[in-house]
Tab-separated table of C-alpha atoms in Angstrom:
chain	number	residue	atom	x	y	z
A	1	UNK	CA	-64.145	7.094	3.640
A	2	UNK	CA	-61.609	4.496	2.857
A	3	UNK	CA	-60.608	3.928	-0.927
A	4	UNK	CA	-60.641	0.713	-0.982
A	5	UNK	CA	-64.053	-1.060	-2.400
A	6	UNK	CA	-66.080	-2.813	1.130
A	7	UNK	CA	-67.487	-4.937	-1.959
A	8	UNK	CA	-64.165	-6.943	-2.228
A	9	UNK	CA	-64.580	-7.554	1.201
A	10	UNK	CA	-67.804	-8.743	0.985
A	11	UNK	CA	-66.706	-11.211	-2.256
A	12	UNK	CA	-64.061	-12.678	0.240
A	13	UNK	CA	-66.050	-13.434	3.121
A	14	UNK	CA	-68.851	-14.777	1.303
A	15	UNK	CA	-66.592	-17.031	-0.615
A	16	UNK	CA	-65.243	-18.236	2.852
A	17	UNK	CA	-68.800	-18.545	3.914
A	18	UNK	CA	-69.521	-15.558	6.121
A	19	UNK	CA	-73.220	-14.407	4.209
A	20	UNK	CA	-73.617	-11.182	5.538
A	21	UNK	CA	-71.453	-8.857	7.149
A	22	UNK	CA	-72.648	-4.807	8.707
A	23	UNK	CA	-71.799	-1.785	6.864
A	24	UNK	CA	-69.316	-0.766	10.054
A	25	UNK	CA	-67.486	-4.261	9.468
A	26	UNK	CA	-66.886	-3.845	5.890
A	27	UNK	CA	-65.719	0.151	6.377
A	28	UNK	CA	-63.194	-1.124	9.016
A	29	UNK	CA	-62.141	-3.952	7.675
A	30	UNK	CA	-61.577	-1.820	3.818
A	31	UNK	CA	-59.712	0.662	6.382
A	32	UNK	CA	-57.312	-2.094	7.899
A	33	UNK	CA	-56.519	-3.198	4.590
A	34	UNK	CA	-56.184	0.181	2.885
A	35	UNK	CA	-53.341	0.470	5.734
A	36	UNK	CA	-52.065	-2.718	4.970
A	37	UNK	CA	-51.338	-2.566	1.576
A	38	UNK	CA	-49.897	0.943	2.308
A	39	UNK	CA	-47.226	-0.398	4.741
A	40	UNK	CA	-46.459	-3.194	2.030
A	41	UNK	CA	-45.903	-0.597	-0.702
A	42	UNK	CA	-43.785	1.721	1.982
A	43	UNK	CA	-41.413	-1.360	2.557
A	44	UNK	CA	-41.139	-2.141	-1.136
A	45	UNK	CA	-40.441	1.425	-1.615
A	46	UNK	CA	-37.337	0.967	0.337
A	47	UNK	CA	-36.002	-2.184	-1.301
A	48	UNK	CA	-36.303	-0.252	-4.678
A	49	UNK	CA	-34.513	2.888	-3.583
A	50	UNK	CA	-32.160	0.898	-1.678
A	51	UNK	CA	-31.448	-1.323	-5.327
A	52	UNK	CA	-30.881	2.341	-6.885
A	53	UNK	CA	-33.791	1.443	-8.945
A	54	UNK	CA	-36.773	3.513	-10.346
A	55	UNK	CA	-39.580	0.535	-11.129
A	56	UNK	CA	-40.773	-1.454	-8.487
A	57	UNK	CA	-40.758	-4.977	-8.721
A	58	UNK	CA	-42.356	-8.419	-7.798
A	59	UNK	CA	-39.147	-9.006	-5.849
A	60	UNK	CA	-39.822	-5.664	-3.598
A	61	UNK	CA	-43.077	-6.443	-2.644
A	62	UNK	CA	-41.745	-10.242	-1.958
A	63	UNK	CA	-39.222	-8.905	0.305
A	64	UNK	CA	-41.289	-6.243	2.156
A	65	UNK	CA	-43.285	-9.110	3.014
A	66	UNK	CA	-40.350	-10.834	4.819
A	67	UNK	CA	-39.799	-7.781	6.095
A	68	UNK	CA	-43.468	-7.147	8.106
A	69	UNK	CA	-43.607	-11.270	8.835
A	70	UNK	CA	-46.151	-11.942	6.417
A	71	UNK	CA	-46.346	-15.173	4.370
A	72	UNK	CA	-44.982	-15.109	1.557
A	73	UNK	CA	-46.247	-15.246	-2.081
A	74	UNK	CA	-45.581	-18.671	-3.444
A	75	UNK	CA	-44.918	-19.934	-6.967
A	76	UNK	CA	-41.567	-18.693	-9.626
A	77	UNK	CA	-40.500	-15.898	-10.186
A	78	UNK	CA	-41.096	-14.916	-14.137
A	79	UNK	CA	-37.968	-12.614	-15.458
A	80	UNK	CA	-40.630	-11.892	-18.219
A	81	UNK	CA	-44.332	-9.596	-18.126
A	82	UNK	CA	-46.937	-11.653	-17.069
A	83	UNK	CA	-49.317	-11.354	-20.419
A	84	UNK	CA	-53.159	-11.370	-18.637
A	85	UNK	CA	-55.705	-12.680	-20.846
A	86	UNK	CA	-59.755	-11.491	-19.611
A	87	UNK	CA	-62.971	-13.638	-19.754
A	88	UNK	CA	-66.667	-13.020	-18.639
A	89	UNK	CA	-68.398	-15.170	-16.381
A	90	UNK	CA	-71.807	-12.822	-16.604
A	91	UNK	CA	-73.060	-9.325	-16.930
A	92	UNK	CA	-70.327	-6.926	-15.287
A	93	UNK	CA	-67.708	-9.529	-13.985
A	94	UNK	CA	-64.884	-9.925	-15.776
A	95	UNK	CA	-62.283	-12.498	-14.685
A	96	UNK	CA	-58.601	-11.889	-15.655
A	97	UNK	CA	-55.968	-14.718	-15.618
A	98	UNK	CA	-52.481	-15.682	-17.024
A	99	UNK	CA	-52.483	-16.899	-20.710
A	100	UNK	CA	-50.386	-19.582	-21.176
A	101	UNK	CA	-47.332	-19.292	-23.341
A	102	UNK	CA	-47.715	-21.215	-26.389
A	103	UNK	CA	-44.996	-23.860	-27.857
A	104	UNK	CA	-44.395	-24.599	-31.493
A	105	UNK	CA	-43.195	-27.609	-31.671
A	106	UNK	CA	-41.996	-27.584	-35.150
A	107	UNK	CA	-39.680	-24.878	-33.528
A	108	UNK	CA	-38.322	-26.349	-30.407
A	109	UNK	CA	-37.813	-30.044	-32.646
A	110	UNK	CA	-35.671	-27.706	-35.382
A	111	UNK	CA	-33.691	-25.828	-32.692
A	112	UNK	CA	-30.343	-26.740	-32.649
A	113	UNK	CA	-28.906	-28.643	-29.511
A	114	UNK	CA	-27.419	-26.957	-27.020
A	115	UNK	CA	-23.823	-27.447	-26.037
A	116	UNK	CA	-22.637	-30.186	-24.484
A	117	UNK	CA	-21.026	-28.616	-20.482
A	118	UNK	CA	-17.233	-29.341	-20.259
A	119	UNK	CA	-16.379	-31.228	-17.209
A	120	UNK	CA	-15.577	-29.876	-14.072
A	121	UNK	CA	-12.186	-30.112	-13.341
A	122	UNK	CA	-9.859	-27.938	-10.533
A	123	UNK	CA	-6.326	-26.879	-10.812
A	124	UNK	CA	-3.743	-24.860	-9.052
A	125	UNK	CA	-1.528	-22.288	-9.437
A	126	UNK	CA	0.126	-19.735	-8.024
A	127	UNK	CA	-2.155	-16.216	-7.851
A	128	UNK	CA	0.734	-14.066	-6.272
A	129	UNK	CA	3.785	-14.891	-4.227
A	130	UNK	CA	4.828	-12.135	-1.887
A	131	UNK	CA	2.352	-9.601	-3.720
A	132	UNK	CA	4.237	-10.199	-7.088
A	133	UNK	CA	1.900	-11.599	-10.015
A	134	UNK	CA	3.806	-14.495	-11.789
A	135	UNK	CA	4.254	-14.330	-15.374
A	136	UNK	CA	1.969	-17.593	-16.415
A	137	UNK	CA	-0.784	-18.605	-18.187
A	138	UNK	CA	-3.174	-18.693	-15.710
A	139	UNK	CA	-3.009	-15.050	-14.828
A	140	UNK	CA	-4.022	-11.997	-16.247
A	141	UNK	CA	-1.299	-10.138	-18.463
A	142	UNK	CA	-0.351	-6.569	-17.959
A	143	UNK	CA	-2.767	-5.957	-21.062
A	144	UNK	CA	-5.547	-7.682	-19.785
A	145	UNK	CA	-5.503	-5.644	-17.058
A	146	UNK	CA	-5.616	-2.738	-19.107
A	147	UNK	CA	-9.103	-3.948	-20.804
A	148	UNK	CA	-9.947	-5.161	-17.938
A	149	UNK	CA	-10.650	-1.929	-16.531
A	150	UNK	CA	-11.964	-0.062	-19.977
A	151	UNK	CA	-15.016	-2.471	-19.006
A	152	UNK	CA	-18.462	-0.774	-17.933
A	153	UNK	CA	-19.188	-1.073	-14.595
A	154	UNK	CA	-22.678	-0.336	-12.847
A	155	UNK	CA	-26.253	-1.300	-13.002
A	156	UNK	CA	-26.755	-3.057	-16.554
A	157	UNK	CA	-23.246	-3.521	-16.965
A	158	UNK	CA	-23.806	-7.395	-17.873
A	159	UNK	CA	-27.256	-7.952	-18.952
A	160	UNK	CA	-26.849	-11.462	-19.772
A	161	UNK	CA	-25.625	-12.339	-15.939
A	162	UNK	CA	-28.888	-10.143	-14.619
A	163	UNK	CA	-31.145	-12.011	-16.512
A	164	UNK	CA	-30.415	-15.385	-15.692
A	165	UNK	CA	-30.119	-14.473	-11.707
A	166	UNK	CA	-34.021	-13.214	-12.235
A	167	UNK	CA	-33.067	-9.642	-11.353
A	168	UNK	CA	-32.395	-7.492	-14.574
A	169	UNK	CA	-30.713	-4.259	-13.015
A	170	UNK	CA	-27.466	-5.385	-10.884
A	171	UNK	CA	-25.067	-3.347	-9.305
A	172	UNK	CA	-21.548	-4.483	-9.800
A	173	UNK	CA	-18.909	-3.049	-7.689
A	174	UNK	CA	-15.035	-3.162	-8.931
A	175	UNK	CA	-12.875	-5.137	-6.746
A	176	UNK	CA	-10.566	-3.355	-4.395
A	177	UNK	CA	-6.625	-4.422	-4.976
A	178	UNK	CA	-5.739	-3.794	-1.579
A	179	UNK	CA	-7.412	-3.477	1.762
A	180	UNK	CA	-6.671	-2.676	5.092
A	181	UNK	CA	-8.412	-3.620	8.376
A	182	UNK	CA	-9.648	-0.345	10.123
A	183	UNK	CA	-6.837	-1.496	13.310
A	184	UNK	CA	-4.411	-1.090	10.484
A	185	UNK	CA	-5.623	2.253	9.379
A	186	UNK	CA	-5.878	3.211	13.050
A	187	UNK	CA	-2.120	2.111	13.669
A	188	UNK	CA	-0.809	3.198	10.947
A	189	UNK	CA	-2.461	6.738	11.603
A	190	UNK	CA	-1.351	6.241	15.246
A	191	UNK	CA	2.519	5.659	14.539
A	192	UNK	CA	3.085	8.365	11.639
A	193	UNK	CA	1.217	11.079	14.040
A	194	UNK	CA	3.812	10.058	17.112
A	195	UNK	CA	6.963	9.978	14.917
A	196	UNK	CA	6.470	13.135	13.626
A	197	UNK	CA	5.093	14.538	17.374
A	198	UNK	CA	8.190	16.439	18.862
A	199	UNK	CA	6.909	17.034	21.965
A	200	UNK	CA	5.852	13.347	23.231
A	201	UNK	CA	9.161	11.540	23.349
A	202	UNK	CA	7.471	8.912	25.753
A	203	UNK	CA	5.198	8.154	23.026
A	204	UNK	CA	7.397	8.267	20.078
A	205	UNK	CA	9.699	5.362	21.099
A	206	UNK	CA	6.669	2.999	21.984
A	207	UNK	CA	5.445	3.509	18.504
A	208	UNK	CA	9.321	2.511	17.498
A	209	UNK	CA	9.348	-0.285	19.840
A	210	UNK	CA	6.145	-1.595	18.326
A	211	UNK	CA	7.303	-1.594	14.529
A	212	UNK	CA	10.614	-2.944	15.683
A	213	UNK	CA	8.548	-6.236	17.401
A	214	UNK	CA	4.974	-6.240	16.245
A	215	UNK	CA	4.566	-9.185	14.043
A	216	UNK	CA	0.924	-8.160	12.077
A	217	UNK	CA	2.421	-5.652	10.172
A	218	UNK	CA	3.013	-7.074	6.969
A	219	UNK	CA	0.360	-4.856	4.857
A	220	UNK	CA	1.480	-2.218	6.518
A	221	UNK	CA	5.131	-2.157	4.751
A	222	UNK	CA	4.553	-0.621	1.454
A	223	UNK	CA	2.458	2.756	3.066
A	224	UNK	CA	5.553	2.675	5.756
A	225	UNK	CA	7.953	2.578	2.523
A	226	UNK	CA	5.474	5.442	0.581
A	227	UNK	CA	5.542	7.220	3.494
A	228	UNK	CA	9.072	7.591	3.934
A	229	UNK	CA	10.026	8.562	0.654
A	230	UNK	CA	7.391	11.929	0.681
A	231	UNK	CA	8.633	12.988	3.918
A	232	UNK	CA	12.416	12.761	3.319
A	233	UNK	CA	11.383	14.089	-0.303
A	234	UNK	CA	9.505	17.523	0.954
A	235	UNK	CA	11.459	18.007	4.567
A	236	UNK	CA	14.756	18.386	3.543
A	237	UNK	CA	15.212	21.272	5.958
A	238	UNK	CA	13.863	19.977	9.064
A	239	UNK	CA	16.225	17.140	10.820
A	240	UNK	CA	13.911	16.379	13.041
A	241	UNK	CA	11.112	14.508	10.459
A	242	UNK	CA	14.364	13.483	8.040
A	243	UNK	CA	15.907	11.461	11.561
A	244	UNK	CA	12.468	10.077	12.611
A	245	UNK	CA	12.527	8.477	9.035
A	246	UNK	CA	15.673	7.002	9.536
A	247	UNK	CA	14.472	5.440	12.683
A	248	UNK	CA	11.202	4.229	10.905
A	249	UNK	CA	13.152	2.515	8.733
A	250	UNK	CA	15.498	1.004	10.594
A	251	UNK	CA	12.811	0.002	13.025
A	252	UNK	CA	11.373	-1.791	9.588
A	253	UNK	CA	14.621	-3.164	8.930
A	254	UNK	CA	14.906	-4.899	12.628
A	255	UNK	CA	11.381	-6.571	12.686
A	256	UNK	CA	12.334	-10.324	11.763
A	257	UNK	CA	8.654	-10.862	11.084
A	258	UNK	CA	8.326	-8.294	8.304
A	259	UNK	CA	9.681	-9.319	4.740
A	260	UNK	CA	11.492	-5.908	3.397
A	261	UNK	CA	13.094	-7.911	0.420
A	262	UNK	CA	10.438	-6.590	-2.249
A	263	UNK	CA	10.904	-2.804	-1.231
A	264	UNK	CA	14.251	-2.404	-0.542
A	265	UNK	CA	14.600	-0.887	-3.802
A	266	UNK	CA	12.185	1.687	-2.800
A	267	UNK	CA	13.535	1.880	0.917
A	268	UNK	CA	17.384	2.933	-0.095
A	269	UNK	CA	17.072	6.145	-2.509
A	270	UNK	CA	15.421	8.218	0.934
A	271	UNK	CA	18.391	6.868	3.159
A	272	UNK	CA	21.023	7.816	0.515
A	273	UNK	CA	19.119	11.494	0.231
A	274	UNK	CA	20.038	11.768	4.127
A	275	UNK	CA	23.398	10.714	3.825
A	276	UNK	CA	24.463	12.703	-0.047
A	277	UNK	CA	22.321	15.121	0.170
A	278	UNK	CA	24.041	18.798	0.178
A	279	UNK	CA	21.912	20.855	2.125
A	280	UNK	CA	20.200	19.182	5.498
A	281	UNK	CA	18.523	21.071	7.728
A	282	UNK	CA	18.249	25.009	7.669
A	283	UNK	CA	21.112	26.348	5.936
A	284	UNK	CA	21.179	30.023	6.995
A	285	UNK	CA	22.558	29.261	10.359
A	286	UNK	CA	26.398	28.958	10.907
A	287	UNK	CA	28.621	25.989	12.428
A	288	UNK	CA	25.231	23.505	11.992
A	289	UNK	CA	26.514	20.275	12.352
A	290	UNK	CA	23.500	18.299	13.429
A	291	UNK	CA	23.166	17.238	10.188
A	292	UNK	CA	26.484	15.099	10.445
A	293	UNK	CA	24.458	12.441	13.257
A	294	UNK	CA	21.723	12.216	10.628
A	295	UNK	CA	24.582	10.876	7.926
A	296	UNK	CA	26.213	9.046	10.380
A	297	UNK	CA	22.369	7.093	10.937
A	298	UNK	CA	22.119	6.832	7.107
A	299	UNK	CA	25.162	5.493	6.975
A	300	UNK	CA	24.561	2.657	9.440
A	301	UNK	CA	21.669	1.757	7.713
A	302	UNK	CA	22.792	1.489	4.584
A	303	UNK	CA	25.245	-1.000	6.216
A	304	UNK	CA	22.549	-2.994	8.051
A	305	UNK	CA	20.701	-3.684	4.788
A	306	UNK	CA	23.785	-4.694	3.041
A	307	UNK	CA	24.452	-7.365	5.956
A	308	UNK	CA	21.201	-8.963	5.854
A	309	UNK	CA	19.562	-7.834	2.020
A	310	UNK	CA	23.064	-8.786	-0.025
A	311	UNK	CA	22.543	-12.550	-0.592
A	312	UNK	CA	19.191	-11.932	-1.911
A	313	UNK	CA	19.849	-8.880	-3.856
A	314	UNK	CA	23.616	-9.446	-5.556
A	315	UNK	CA	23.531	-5.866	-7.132
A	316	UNK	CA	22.814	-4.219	-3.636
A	317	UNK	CA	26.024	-3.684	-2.920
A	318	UNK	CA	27.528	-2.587	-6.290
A	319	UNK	CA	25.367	0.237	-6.962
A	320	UNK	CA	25.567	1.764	-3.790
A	321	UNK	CA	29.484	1.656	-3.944
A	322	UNK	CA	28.988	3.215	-7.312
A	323	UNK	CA	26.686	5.842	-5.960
A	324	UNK	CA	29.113	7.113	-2.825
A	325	UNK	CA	31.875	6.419	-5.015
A	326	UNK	CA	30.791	9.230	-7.636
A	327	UNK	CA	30.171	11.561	-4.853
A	328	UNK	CA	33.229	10.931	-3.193
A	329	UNK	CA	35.487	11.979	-6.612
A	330	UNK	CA	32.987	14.666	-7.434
A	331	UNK	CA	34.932	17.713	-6.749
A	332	UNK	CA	32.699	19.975	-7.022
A	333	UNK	CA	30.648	18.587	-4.311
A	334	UNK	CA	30.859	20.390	-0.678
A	335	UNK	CA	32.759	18.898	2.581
A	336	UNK	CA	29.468	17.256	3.377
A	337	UNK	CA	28.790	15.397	0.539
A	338	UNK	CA	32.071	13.519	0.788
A	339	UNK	CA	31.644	12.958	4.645
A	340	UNK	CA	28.490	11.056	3.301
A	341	UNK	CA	29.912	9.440	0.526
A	342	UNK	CA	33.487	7.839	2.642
A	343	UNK	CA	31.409	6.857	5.604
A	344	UNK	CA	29.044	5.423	3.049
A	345	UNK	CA	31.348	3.237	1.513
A	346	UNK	CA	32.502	2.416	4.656
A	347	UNK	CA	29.511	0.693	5.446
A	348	UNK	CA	28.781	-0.611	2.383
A	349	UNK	CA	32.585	-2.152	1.697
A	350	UNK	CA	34.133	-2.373	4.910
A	351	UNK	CA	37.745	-3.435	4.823
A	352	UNK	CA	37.867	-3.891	1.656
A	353	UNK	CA	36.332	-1.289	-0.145
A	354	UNK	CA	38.389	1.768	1.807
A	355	UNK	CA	41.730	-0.438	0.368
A	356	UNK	CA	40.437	-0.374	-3.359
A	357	UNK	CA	38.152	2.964	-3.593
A	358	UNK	CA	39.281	5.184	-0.850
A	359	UNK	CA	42.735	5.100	-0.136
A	360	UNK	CA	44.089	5.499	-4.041
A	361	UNK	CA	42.013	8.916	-4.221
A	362	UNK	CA	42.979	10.310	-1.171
A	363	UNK	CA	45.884	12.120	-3.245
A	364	UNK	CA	43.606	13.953	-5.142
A	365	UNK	CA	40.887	13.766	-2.436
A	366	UNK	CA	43.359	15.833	-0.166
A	367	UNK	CA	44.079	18.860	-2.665
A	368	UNK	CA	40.243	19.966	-2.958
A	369	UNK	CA	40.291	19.662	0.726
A	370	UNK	CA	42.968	21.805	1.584
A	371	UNK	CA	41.552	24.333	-1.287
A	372	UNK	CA	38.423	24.490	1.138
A	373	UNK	CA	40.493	24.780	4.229
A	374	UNK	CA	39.827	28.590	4.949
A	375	UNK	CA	36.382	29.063	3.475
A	376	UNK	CA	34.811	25.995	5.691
A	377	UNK	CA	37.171	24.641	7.754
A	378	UNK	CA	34.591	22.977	10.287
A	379	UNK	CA	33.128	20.876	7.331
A	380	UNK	CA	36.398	20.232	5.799
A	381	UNK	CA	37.947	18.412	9.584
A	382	UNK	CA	34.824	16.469	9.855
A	383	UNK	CA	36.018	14.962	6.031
A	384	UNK	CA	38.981	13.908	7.528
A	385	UNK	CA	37.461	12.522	10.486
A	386	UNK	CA	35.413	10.339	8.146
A	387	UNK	CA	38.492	9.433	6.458
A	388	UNK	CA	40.536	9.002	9.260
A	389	UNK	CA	37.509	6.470	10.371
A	390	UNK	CA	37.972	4.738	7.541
A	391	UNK	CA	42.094	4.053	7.582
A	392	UNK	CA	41.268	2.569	10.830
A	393	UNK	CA	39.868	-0.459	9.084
A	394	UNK	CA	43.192	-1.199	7.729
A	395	UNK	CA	44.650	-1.692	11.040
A	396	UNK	CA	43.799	-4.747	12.921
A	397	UNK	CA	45.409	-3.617	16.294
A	398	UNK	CA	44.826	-0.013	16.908
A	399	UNK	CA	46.868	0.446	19.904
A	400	UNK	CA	50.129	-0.269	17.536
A	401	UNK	CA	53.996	1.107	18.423
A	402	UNK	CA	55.113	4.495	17.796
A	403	UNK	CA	56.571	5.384	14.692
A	404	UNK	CA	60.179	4.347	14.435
A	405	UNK	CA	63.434	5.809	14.001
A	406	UNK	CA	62.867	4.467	10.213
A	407	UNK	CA	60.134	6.787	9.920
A	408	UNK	CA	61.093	9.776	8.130
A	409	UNK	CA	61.122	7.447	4.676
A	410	UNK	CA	57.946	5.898	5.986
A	411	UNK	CA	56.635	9.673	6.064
A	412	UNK	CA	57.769	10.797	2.715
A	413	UNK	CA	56.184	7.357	1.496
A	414	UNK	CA	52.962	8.051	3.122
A	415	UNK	CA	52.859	11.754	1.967
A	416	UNK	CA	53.708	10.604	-1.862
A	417	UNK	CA	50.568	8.231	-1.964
A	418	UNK	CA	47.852	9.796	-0.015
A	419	UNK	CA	48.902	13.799	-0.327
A	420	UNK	CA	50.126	16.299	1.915
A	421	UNK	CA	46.818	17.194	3.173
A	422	UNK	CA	45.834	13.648	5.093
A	423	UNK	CA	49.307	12.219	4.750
A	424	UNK	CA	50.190	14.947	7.674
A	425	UNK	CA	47.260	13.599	9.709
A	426	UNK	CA	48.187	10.056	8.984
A	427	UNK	CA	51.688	10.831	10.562
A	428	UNK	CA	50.117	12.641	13.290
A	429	UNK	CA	48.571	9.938	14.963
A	430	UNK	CA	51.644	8.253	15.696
A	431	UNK	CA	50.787	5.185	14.841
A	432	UNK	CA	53.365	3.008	13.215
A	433	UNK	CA	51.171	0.119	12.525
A	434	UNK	CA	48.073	2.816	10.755
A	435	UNK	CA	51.198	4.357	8.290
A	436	UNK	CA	52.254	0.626	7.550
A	437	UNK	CA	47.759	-0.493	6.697
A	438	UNK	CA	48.031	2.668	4.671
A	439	UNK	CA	51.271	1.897	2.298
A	440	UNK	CA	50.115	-2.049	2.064
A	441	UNK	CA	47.087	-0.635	0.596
């Protein structure tokens, strides 16, 4: 028994001229239809869930019909209720049809006018340059922003924009700042997982080879730079991860394609952790000296990005001379820290930074080493490695003359400005040309 009425069929076909029609006709044909409309609701169904919506609309039904290739309904779309109006045309048949809306004219003469559109005009301007916002008026302010996001967002968020599109609940989606291809994601998943992979070496310096040449890795810099700065931050005690940063970045730093100016200030405070930092690696076992190649990689780096980041950044330089120069007369830092902080300014100075900050506080620099000479004597020689690294900057010719006959006043001269401590060492080298760089100095 279908629930559909076989009289409606019967209505239609006799109004297309079909006068009579068997009982078995009308019950299949109420059947079909019965089936039909149930597939149409089914689809609309769909659309309505899908639109996270809980009344079905005209639209619904309009688009399940595209959906099952059935023509559609023509006419417009009415944002308001259709208002149905009901008339008799004899004894138990109503007909129902659409009342039209009525106009006062007294009312629409009265209204006031609406305003006149502004021309269209277009202008330009810059939206970001190098992911920086520039301060001007056609962008947003910093407070905008703020209110920007205290705004609702969702279905209904805007009623005014729903209504005039003809669809009154809209979803409206916030707009993402920042977003990465899945290749990206897959890459940059790929590298971090092979530099911190101990036991693939193979695949560890493709993944370096690739940052150092790849040119498509420009979004990629600032989760490199993030990334950096937590692992250095929470593996202080494994050299392993701490040196694999260190290659990351200077991987970073050799691409030509990538533009590192915006983060360097981000990029330098992990590779000064690896090169000041007290305690590297695991403490609690004796003579460790590993840690010395990861300072020594630091310290390269810091000179790399003062060679190629100091025209563009004029303070580079002058804060991190400051920063190795404060560790370097701390004395109550260990050996290691002032290994770090000479071979630092080293890089960062050259030539000319060992004359002015190095060599007048050797003096001093020499009595808290020779203090430390029992307790950690293997620290305290690799000090005066780094320091006898850095007098050999002063001398252009290294393979200089003995010292003369003259030089027991050049020794006394030497001891008297740089201590007994490295002035002995100085001497030792026999060097005549290294104990002349250091009095000039």
């Amino acid at each position: 028994m279908s629930i559909w009425n076989p009289d409606n069929i019967r209505d239609v076909a006799e109004s297309v001229g079909i006068a009579s029609l068997n009982d078995e006709v009308l019950q299949a044909l109420s059947s079909d239809v019965e089936y039909r409309l149930s597939q149409v609701l089914e689809e609309a169904l769909k659309f309505m869930r899908h639109g996270k919506r809980t009344v079905l609309a005209t639209q619904d039904i309009a688009l399940a019909l595209r959906a099952l290739d059935v023509e559609p309904l023509y006419g417009y779309e009415s944002t308001r209720p259709l208002r149905f109006g009901e008339a008799s045309i004899g004894p138990g048949q109503p007909l129902f049809y659409v009342e039209d809306e009525e106009v006062d004219f007294e009312k629409l003469i009265n209204a006031p006018l609406p305003k006149v559109p502004r021309e269209i005009s277009f202008t330009a301007h810059w939206l970001a340059v190098e992911g920086v916002q520039p301060s001007i008026p056609q962008n947003p302010t910093s407070a905008d922003s703020r209110n920007q996001e205290l705004i609702p967002k969702g279905p209904g968020a805007n009623p005014n924009l729903a209504a005039t599109s003809g669809n009154d609940n809209v979803s409206v989606k916030p707009l993402v700042k920042h977003i990465l291809s899945k290749e990206l994601q897959l890459y940059f998943e790929k590298i971090c997982s092979a530099l911190l992979d101990d036991s693939n070496e193979e695949y560890r310096i493709a993944a370096l080879a690739s940052l150092r040449s790849d040119p498509g890795l420009h979004q990629l810099v600032p989760y490199f730079v993030q990334f950096v700065a937590e692992k250095v931050t929470h593996n202080l005690k494994n050299l392993y991860i701490l040196t694999q940063m260190m290659q990351l970045t200077s991987a970073m730093l050799d691409n030509e394609s990538l533009y590192i100016d915006p983060y360097i200030a981000s990029l330098v405070p992990p590779v000064l952790t690896c090169l000041l930092a007290p305690h590297l690696g695991l403490t609690a076992q004796p003579h460790n000296l590993a840690h010395y190649h990861l300072r020594t990689l630091a310290a390269s780096l810091l000179h790399a990005t003062c060679t190629k980041y100091a025209k563009s950044s004029h303070t580079l330089k002058p804060r991190l001379a400051r920063t190795c120069l404060k560790a370097f007369l701390d004395p109550q830092k260990p050996p290691q820290v002032h290994y770090g902080a000479i071979i630092g300014l080293k890089a960062v100075g050259g030539r000319e930074a060992v004359s002015t900050l190095v060599v007048p506080n050797l003096k001093p620099f020499g009595e808290v080493l020779a203090e430390r000479w029992d307790g950690k004597k293997e620290d305290v020689e690799m000090a005066v490695a780094a320091v006898m690294g850095c007098l050999d900057l002063l001398v252009e010719e290294r393979d200089g003359g003995a010292i003369t006959g003259k030089g027991g006043d050049a020794q006394e001269k030497v001891k008297a400005k740089v201590g007994e401590f490295v002035g002995e060492r100085v001497i030792a080298t026999g060097k005549q040309r290294l104990v002349d760089a250091v009095l000039e100095a």
